[in-house]
CSV table of C-alpha atoms and ligand atoms in Angstrom, one decimal:
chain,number,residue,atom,x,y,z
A,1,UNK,CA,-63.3,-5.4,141.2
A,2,UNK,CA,-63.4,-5.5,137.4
A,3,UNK,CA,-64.5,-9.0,136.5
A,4,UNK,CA,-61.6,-10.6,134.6
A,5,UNK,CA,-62.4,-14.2,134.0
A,6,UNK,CA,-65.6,-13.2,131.6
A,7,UNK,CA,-63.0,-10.1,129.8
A,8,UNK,CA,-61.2,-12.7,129.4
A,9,UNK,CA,-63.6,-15.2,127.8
A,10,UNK,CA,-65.0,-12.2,125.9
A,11,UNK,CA,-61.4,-11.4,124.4
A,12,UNK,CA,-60.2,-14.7,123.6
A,13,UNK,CA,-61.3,-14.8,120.3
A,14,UNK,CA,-59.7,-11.2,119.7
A,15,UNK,CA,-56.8,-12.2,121.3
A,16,UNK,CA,-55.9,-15.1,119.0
A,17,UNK,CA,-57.6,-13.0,116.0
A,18,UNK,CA,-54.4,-11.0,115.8
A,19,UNK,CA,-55.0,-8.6,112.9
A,20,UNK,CA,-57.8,-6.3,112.0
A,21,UNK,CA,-58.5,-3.8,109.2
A,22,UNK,CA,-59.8,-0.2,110.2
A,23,UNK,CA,-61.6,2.2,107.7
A,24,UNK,CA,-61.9,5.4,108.2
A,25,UNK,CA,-64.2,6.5,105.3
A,26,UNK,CA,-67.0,9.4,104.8
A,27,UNK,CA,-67.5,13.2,103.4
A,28,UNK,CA,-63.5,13.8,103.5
A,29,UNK,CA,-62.7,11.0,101.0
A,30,UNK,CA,-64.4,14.0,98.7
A,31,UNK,CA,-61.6,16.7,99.3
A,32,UNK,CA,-58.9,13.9,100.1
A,33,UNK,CA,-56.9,15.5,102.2
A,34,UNK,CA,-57.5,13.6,105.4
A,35,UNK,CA,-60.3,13.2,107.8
A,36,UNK,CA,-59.3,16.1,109.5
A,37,UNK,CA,-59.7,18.4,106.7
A,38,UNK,CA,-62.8,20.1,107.5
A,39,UNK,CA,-61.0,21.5,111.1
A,40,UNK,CA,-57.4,21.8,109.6
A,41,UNK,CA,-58.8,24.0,106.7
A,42,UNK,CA,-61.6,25.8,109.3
A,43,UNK,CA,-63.9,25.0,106.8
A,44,UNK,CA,-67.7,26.3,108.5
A,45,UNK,CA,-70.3,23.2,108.6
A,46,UNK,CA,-72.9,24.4,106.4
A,47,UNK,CA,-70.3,24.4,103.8
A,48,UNK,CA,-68.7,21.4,104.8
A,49,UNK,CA,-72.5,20.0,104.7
A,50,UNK,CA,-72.6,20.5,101.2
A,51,UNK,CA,-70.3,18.2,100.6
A,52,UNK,CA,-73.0,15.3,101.3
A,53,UNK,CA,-74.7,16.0,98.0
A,54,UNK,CA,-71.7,15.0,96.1
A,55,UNK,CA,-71.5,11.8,97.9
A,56,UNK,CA,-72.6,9.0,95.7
A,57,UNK,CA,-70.6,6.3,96.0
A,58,UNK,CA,-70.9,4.5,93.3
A,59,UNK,CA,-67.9,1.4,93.4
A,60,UNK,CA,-69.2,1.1,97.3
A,61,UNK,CA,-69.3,-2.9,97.7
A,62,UNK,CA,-69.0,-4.1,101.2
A,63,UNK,CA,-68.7,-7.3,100.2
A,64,UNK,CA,-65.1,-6.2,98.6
A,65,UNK,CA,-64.1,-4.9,101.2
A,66,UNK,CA,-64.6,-8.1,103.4
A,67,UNK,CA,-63.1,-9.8,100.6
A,68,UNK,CA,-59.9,-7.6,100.4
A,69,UNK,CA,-60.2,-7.7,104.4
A,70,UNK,CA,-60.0,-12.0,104.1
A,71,UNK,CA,-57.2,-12.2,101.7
A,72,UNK,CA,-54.7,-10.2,103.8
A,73,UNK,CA,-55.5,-12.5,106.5
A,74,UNK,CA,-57.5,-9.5,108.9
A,75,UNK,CA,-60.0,-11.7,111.4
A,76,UNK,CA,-62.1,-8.3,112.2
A,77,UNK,CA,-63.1,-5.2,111.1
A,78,UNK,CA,-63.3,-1.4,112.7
A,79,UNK,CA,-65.3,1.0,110.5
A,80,UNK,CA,-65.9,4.7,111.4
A,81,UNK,CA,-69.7,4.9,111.5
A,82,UNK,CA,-68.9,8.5,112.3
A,83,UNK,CA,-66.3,10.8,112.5
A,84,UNK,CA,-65.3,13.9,114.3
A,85,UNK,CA,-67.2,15.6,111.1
A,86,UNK,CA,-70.5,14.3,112.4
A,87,UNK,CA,-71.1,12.8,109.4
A,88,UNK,CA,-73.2,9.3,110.2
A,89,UNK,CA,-72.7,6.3,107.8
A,90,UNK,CA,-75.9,4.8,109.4
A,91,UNK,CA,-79.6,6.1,109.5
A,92,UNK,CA,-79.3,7.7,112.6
A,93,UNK,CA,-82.9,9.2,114.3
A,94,UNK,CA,-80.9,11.9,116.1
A,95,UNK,CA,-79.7,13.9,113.0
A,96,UNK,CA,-80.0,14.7,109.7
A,97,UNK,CA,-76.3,14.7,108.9
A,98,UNK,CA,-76.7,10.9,107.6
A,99,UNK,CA,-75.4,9.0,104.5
A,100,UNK,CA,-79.1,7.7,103.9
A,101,UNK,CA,-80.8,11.1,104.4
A,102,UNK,CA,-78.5,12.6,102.1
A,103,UNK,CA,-77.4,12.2,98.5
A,104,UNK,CA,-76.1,8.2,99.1
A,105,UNK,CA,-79.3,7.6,100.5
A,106,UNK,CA,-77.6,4.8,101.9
A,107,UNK,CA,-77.1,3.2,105.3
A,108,UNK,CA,-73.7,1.9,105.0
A,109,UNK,CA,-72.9,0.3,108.0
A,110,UNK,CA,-76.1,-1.9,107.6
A,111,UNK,CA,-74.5,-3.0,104.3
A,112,UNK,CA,-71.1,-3.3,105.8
A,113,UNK,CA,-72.7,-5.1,108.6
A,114,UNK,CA,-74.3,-7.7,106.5
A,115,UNK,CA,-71.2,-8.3,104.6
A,116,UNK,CA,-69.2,-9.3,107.4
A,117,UNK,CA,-71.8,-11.7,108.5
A,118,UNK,CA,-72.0,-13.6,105.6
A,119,UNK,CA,-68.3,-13.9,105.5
A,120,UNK,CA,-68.3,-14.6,109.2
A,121,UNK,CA,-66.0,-11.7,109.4
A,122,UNK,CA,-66.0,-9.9,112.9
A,123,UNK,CA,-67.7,-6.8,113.1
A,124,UNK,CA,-66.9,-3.5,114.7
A,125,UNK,CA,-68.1,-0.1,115.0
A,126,UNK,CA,-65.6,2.9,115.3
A,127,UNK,CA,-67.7,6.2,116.8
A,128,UNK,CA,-66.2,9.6,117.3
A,129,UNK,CA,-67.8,10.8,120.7
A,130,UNK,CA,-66.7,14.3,119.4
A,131,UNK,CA,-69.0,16.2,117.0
A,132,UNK,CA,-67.0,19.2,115.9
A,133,UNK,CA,-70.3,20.7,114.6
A,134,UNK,CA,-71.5,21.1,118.3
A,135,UNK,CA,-70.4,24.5,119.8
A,136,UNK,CA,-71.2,22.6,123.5
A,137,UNK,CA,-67.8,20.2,122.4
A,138,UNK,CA,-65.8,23.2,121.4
A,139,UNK,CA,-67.2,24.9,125.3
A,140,UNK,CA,-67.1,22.2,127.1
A,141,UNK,CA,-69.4,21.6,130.4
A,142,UNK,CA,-67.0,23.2,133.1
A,143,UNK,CA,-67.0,26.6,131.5
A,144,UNK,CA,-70.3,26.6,130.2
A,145,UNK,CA,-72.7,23.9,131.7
A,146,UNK,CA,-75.4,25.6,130.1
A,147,UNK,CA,-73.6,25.4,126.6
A,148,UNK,CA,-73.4,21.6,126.7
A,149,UNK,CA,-77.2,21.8,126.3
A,150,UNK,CA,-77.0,22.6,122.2
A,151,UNK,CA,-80.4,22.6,119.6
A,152,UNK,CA,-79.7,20.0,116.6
A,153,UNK,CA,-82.5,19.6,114.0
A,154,UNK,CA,-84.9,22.6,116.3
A,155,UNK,CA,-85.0,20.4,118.8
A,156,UNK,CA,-83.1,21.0,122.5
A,157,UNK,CA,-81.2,18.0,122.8
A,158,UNK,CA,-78.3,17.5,125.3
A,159,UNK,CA,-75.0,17.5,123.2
A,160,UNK,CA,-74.4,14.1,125.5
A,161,UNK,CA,-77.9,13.0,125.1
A,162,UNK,CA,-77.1,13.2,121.1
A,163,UNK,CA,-74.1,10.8,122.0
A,164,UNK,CA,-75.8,8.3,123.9
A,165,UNK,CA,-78.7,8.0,121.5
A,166,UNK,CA,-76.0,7.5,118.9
A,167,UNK,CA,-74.3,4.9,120.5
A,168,UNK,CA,-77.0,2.8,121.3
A,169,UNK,CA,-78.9,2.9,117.9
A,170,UNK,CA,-75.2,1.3,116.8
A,171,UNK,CA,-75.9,-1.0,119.7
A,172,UNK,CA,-79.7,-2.0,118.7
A,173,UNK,CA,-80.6,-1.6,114.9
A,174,UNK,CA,-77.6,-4.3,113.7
A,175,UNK,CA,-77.3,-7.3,116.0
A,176,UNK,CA,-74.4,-8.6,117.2
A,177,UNK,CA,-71.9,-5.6,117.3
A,178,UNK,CA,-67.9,-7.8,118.3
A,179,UNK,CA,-66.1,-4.4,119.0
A,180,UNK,CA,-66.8,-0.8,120.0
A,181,UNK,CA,-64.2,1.4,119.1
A,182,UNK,CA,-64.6,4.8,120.7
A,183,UNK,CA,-62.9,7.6,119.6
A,184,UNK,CA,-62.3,11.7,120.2
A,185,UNK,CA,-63.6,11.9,124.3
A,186,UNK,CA,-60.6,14.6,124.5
A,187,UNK,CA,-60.1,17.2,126.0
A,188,UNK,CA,-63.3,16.2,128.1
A,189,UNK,CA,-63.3,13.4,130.7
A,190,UNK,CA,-65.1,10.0,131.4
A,191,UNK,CA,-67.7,12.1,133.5
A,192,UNK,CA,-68.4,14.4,130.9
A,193,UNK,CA,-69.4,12.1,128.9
A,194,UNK,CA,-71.0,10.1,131.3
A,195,UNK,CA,-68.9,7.1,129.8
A,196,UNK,CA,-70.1,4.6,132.8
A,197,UNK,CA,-73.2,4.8,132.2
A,198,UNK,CA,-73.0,4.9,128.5
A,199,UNK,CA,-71.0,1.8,128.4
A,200,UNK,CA,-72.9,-0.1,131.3
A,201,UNK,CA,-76.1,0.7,128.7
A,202,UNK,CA,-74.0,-1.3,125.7
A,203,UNK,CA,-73.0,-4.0,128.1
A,204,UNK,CA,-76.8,-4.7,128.7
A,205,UNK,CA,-77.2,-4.7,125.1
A,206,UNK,CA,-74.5,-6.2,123.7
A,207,UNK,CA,-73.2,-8.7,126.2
A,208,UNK,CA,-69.8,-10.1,124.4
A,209,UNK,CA,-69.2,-6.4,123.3
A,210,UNK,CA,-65.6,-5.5,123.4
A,211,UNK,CA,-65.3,-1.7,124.3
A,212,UNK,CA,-61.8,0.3,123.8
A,213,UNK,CA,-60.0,2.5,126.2
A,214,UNK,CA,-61.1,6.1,124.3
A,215,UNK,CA,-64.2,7.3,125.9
A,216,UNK,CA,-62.3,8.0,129.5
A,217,UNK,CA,-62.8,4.5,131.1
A,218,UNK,CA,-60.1,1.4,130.5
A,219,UNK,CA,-62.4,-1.2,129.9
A,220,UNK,CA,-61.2,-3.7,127.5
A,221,UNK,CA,-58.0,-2.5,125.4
A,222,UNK,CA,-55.7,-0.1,125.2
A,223,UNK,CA,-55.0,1.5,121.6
A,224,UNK,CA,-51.5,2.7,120.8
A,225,UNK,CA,-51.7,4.5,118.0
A,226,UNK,CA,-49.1,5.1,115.3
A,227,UNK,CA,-46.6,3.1,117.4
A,228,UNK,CA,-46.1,-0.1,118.8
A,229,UNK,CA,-46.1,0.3,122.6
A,230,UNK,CA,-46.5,-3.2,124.5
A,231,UNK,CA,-48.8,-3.4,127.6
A,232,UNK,CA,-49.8,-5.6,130.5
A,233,UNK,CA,-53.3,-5.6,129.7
A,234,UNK,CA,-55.1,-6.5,126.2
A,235,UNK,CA,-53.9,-3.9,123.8
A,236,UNK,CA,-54.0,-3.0,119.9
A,237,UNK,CA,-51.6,-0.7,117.9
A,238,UNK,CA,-53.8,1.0,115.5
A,239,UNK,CA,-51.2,2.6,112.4
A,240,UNK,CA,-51.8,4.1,108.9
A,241,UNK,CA,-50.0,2.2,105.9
A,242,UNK,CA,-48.9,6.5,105.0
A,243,UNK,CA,-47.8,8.9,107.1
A,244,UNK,CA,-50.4,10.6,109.0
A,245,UNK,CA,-53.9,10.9,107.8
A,246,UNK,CA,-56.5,7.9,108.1
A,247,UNK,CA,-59.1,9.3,105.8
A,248,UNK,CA,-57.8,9.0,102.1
A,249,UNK,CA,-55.4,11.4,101.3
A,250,UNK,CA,-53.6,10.7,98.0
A,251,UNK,CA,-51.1,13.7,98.5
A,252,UNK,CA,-48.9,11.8,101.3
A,253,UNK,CA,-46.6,9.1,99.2
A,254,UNK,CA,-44.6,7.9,102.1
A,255,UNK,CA,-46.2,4.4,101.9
A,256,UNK,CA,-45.0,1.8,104.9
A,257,UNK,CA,-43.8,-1.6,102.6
A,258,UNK,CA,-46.1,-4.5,102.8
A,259,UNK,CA,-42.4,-5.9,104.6
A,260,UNK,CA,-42.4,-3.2,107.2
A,261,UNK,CA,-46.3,-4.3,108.0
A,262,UNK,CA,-45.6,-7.8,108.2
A,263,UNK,CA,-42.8,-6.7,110.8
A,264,UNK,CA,-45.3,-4.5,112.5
A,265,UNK,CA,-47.4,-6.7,113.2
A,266,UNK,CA,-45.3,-9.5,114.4
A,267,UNK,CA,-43.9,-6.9,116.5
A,268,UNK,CA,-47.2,-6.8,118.3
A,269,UNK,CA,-47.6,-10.6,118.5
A,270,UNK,CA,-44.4,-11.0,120.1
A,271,UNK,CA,-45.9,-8.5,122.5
A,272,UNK,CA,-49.0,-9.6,123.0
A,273,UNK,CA,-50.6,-7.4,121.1
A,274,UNK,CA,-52.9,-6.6,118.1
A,275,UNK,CA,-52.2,-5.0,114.9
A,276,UNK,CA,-55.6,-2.8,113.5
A,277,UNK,CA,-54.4,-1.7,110.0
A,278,UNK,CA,-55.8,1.4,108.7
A,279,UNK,CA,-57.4,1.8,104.9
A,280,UNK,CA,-58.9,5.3,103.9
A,281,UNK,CA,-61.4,4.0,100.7
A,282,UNK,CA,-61.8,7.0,98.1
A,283,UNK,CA,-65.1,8.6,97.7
A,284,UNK,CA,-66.3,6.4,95.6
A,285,UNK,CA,-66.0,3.3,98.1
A,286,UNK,CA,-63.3,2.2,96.3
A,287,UNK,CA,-59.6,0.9,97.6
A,288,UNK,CA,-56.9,2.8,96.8
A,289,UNK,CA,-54.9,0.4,94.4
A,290,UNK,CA,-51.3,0.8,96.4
A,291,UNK,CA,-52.9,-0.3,99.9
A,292,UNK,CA,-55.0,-3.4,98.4
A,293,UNK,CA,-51.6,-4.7,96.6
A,294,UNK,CA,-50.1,-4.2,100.0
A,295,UNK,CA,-52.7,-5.9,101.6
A,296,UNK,CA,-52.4,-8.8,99.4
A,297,UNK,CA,-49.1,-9.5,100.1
A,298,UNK,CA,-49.9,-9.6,103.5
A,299,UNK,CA,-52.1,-11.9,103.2
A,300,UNK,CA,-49.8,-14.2,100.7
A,301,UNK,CA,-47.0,-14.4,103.6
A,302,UNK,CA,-50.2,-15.1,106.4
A,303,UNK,CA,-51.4,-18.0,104.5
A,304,UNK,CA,-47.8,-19.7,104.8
A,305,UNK,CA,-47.1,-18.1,108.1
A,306,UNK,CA,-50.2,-17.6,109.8
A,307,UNK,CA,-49.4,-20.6,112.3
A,308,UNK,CA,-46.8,-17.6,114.0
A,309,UNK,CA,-49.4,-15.5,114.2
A,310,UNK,CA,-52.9,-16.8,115.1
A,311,UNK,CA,-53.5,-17.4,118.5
A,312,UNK,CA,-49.5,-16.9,119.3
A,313,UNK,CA,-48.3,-14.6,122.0
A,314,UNK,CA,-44.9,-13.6,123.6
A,315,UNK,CA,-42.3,-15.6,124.4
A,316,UNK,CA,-39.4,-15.4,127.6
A,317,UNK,CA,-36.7,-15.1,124.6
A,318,UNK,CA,-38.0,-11.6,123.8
A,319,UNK,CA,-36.3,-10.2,120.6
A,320,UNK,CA,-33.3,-12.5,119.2
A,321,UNK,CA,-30.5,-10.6,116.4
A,322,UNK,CA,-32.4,-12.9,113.9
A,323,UNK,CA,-35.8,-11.0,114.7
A,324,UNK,CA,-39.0,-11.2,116.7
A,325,UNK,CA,-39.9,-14.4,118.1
A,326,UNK,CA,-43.5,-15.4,118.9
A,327,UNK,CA,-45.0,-18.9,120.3
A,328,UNK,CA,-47.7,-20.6,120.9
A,329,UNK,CA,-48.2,-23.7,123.9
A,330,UNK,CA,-44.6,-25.9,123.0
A,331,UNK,CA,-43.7,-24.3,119.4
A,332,UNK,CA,-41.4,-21.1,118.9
A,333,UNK,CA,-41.5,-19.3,116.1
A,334,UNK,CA,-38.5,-17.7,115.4
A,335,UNK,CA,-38.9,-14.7,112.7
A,336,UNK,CA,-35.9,-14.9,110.8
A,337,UNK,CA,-36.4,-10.9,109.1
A,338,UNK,CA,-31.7,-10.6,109.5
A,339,UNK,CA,-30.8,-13.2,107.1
A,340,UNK,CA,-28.0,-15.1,108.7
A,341,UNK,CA,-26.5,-17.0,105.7
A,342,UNK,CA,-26.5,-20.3,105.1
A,343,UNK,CA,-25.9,-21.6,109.1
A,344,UNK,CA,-28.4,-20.1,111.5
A,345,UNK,CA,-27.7,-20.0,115.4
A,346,UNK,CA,-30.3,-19.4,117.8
A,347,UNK,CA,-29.3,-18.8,121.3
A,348,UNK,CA,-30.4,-19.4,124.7
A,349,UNK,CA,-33.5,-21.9,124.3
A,350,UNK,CA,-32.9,-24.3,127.6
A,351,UNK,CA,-35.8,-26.4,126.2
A,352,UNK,CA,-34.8,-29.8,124.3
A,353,UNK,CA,-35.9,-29.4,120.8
A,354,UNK,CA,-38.0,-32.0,118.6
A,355,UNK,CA,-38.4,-30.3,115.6
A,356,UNK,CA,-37.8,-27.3,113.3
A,357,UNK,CA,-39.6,-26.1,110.6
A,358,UNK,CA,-39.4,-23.6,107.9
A,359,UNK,CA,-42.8,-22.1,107.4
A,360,UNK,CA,-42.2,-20.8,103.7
A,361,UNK,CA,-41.8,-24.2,102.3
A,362,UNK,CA,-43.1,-26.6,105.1
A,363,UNK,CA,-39.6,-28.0,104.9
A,364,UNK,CA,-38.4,-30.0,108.1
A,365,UNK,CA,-35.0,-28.5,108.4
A,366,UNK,CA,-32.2,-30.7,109.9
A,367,UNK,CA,-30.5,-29.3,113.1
A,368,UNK,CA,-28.5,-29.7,115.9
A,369,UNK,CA,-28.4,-28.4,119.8
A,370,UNK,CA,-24.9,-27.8,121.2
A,371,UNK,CA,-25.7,-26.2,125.3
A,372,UNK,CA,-28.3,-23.6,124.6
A,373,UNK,CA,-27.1,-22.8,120.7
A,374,UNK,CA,-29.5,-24.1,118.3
A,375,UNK,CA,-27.7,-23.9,115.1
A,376,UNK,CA,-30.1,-24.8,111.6
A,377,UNK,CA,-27.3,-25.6,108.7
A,378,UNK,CA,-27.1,-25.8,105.0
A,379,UNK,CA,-29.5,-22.2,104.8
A,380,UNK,CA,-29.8,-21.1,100.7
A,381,UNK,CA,-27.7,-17.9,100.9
A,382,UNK,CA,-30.5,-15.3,100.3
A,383,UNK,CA,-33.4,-15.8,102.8
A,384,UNK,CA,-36.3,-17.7,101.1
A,385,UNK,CA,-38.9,-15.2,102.9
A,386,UNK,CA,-37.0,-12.1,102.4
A,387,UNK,CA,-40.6,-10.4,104.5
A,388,UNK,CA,-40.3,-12.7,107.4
A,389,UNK,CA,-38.9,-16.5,106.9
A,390,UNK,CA,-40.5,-18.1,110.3
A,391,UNK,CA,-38.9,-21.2,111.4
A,392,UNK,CA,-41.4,-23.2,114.0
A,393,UNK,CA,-39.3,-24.8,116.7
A,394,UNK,CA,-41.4,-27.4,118.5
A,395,UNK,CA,-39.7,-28.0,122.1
A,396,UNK,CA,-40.6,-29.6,125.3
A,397,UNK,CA,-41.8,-28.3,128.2
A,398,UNK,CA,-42.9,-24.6,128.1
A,399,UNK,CA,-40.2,-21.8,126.5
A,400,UNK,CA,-37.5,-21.0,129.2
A,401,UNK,CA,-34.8,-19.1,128.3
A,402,UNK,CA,-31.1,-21.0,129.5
A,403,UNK,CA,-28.8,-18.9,131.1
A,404,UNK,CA,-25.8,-17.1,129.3
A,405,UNK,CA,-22.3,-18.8,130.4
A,406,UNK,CA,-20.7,-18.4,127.1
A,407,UNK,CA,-17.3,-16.4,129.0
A,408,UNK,CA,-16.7,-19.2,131.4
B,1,GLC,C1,-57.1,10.0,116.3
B,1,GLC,C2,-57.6,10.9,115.2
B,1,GLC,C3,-58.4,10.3,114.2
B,1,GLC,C4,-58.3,8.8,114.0
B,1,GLC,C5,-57.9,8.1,115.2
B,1,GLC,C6,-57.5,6.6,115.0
B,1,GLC,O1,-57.7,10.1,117.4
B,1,GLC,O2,-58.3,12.0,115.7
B,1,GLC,O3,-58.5,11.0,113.1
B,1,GLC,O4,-59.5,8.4,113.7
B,1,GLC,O5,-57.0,8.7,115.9
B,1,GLC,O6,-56.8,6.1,116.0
């Protein structure tokens, strides 16, 4: 029996945290087209290598990014220490394909690691248990037990060994790791990988770790991704702010609106869930201007609504024709993204209200409750929080929804 009461003391503070940034950033920034480039374009690894020489990223700040990551309102952060590309932000002991043995001669994550600290940002790790440079990976153990034995750096490592060692250098060399977001274990299994054991190993080392779904096992969270799906368990809609591609990719100019990401991730609160927000930084460690302005406005619409979204969940009214709705103990927020004109009517709350509030301008608003029809009067025309205008309804009792008897 998995033991709940500690997963759930361990994911509290995720749970209210809401909203988290995710970079994926490393050797594809260079050709920017994606963080699948080097398999998409077949391009062989010793030319693919050659790209570390030409990465010097010069505008890299980690404390910008924190700061960019704080004024959108994101309580943690998921960075890909390594991708499917092998590439290693970190001085890892088990390869030579690193970011501080190469021309950055940087470790990265140990930067991006300190940053968060001092900013008492959360920290977490992404790592790609899929190295497409390993021809055991591409073989796999059932056909070819033997082949998932592989020589890296003239030594005869096990491709899985490689893996493991990985894993818990990320585990060891940085202190407190908050989140361990696995990546890639397809098309092989939890076995394969020998994921029990692997995470049993970061348990020991990292106590209050937080460990996704991806590397076969179910553990903490489960990671939609690219689409909001709700679940009964702890779960976290990862998404890109383009298209497709995580790594930068300049080409794609389908942007999501900073309105349409606000919307997301209420979605997700009203849900239950979390929102992880994708950035792919440029080679040069930089942030793509459109996706920082986007991220600002974010964080402009959290600092007057973030009340709806901190530490709120679901609520029994599920979505109303006005929007999501979110709560949190004996307030409903009610996210108001249909402007209804100037007279508002919210159906169906059974609960006696105290209170309303409108969240963009703190304003008490007058109202009345006719049966279960909440109506909020004397509304400017044109919604004041054309993103989201959140109206906190402070009731008693806990939300229950009052039946519909409107025909009789
Ligand atoms: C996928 C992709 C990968 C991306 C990840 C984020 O698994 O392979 O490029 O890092 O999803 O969820």
């Amino acid at each position: 029996m998995p033991d709940t009461s500690s997963a759930n003391k361990r994911l509290q503070w995720w749970t209210e945290a809401r909203f988290g940034m995710f970079i994926h950033w490393g050797l594809y920034a260079i050709p920017a087209r994606g963080e699948w480039v080097m398999l998409c374009e077949r391009i062989p690894k010793e030319e693919y290598a050659r790209l570390s020489s030409a990465f010097r990223p010069g505008k890299f700040d980690a404390d910008a990014w924190v700061a960019l990551a704080r004024e959108a309102g994101m309580k943690y952060m998921v960075l890909t220490t390594r991708h499917h590309d092998g590439f290693c932000l970190w001085d890892s002991q088990v390869s030579d394909f690193t970011a501080p043995k190469t021309a950055a001669r940087r470790d990265f994550v140990a930067e991006y690691v300190e940053a968060c600290r001092k900013a008492g940002m959360r920290v977490g790790f992404y790592y790609s248990l899929l190295d497409w440079r390993f021809p055991a990976y591409w073989t796999g153990p059932e056909k070819d037990p033997e082949g998932w034995i592989q020589s890296l750096n003239e030594e005869w490592v096990e491709f899985v060994d490689y893996v493991h060692a990985q894993v818990r250098e990320l585990c060891t060399r940085y202190g407190k790791i908050d989140i361990l977001w696995y990546d890639g274990g397809w098309p092989h299994d939890a076995r394969d990988w020998r994921a029990k054991e692997l995470n049993e190993t970061v348990r020991d080392l990292q106590p209050d770790i937080i460990i996704n779904n991806r590397s076969g096992l179910p553990e903490d969270l489960d990671t939609p991704e690219q689409h909001i799906t709700a679940f009964a368990r702890p779960w976290e809609a990862c998404m890109t702010i383009d298209d497709l591609w995580w790594g930068y990719h300049p080409g794609d100019p389908n942007l999501k609106s900073s309105m349409q990401l606000v919307r997301n991730l209420v979605r997700c609160v009203s849900a239950n869930g979390n929102f992880l927000l994708n950035i792919g930084p440029k080679s040069d460690g930089s942030i793509p201007a459109p996706f920082a302005a986007r991220l600002k406005e974010i964080g402009g619409w959290l600092s007057r609504n973030g009340e709806s979204v901190y530490g709120c969940g679901s609520s029994p009214f599920g979505q109303m024709h006005l929007g999501h709705v979110t709560a949190r103990g004996q307030t409903v927020y009610l996210h108001v993204m249909y402007w209804p004109g100037t007279e508002m009517c919210a159906a169906g709350i059974k609960n006696r209200a105290n209170r309303v509030r409108m969240l963009a301008t703190g304003e008490e608003m007058p109202f009345e409750q006719a049966r279960d029809r909440l109506f909020v009067r004397g509304l400017p025309k044109k919604s004041p929080d054309p993103i989201d205008c959140v109206f906190a309804i402070d009731i008693e009792g806990s939300p229950e929804v009052a039946e519909a008897d409107f025909w009789k």
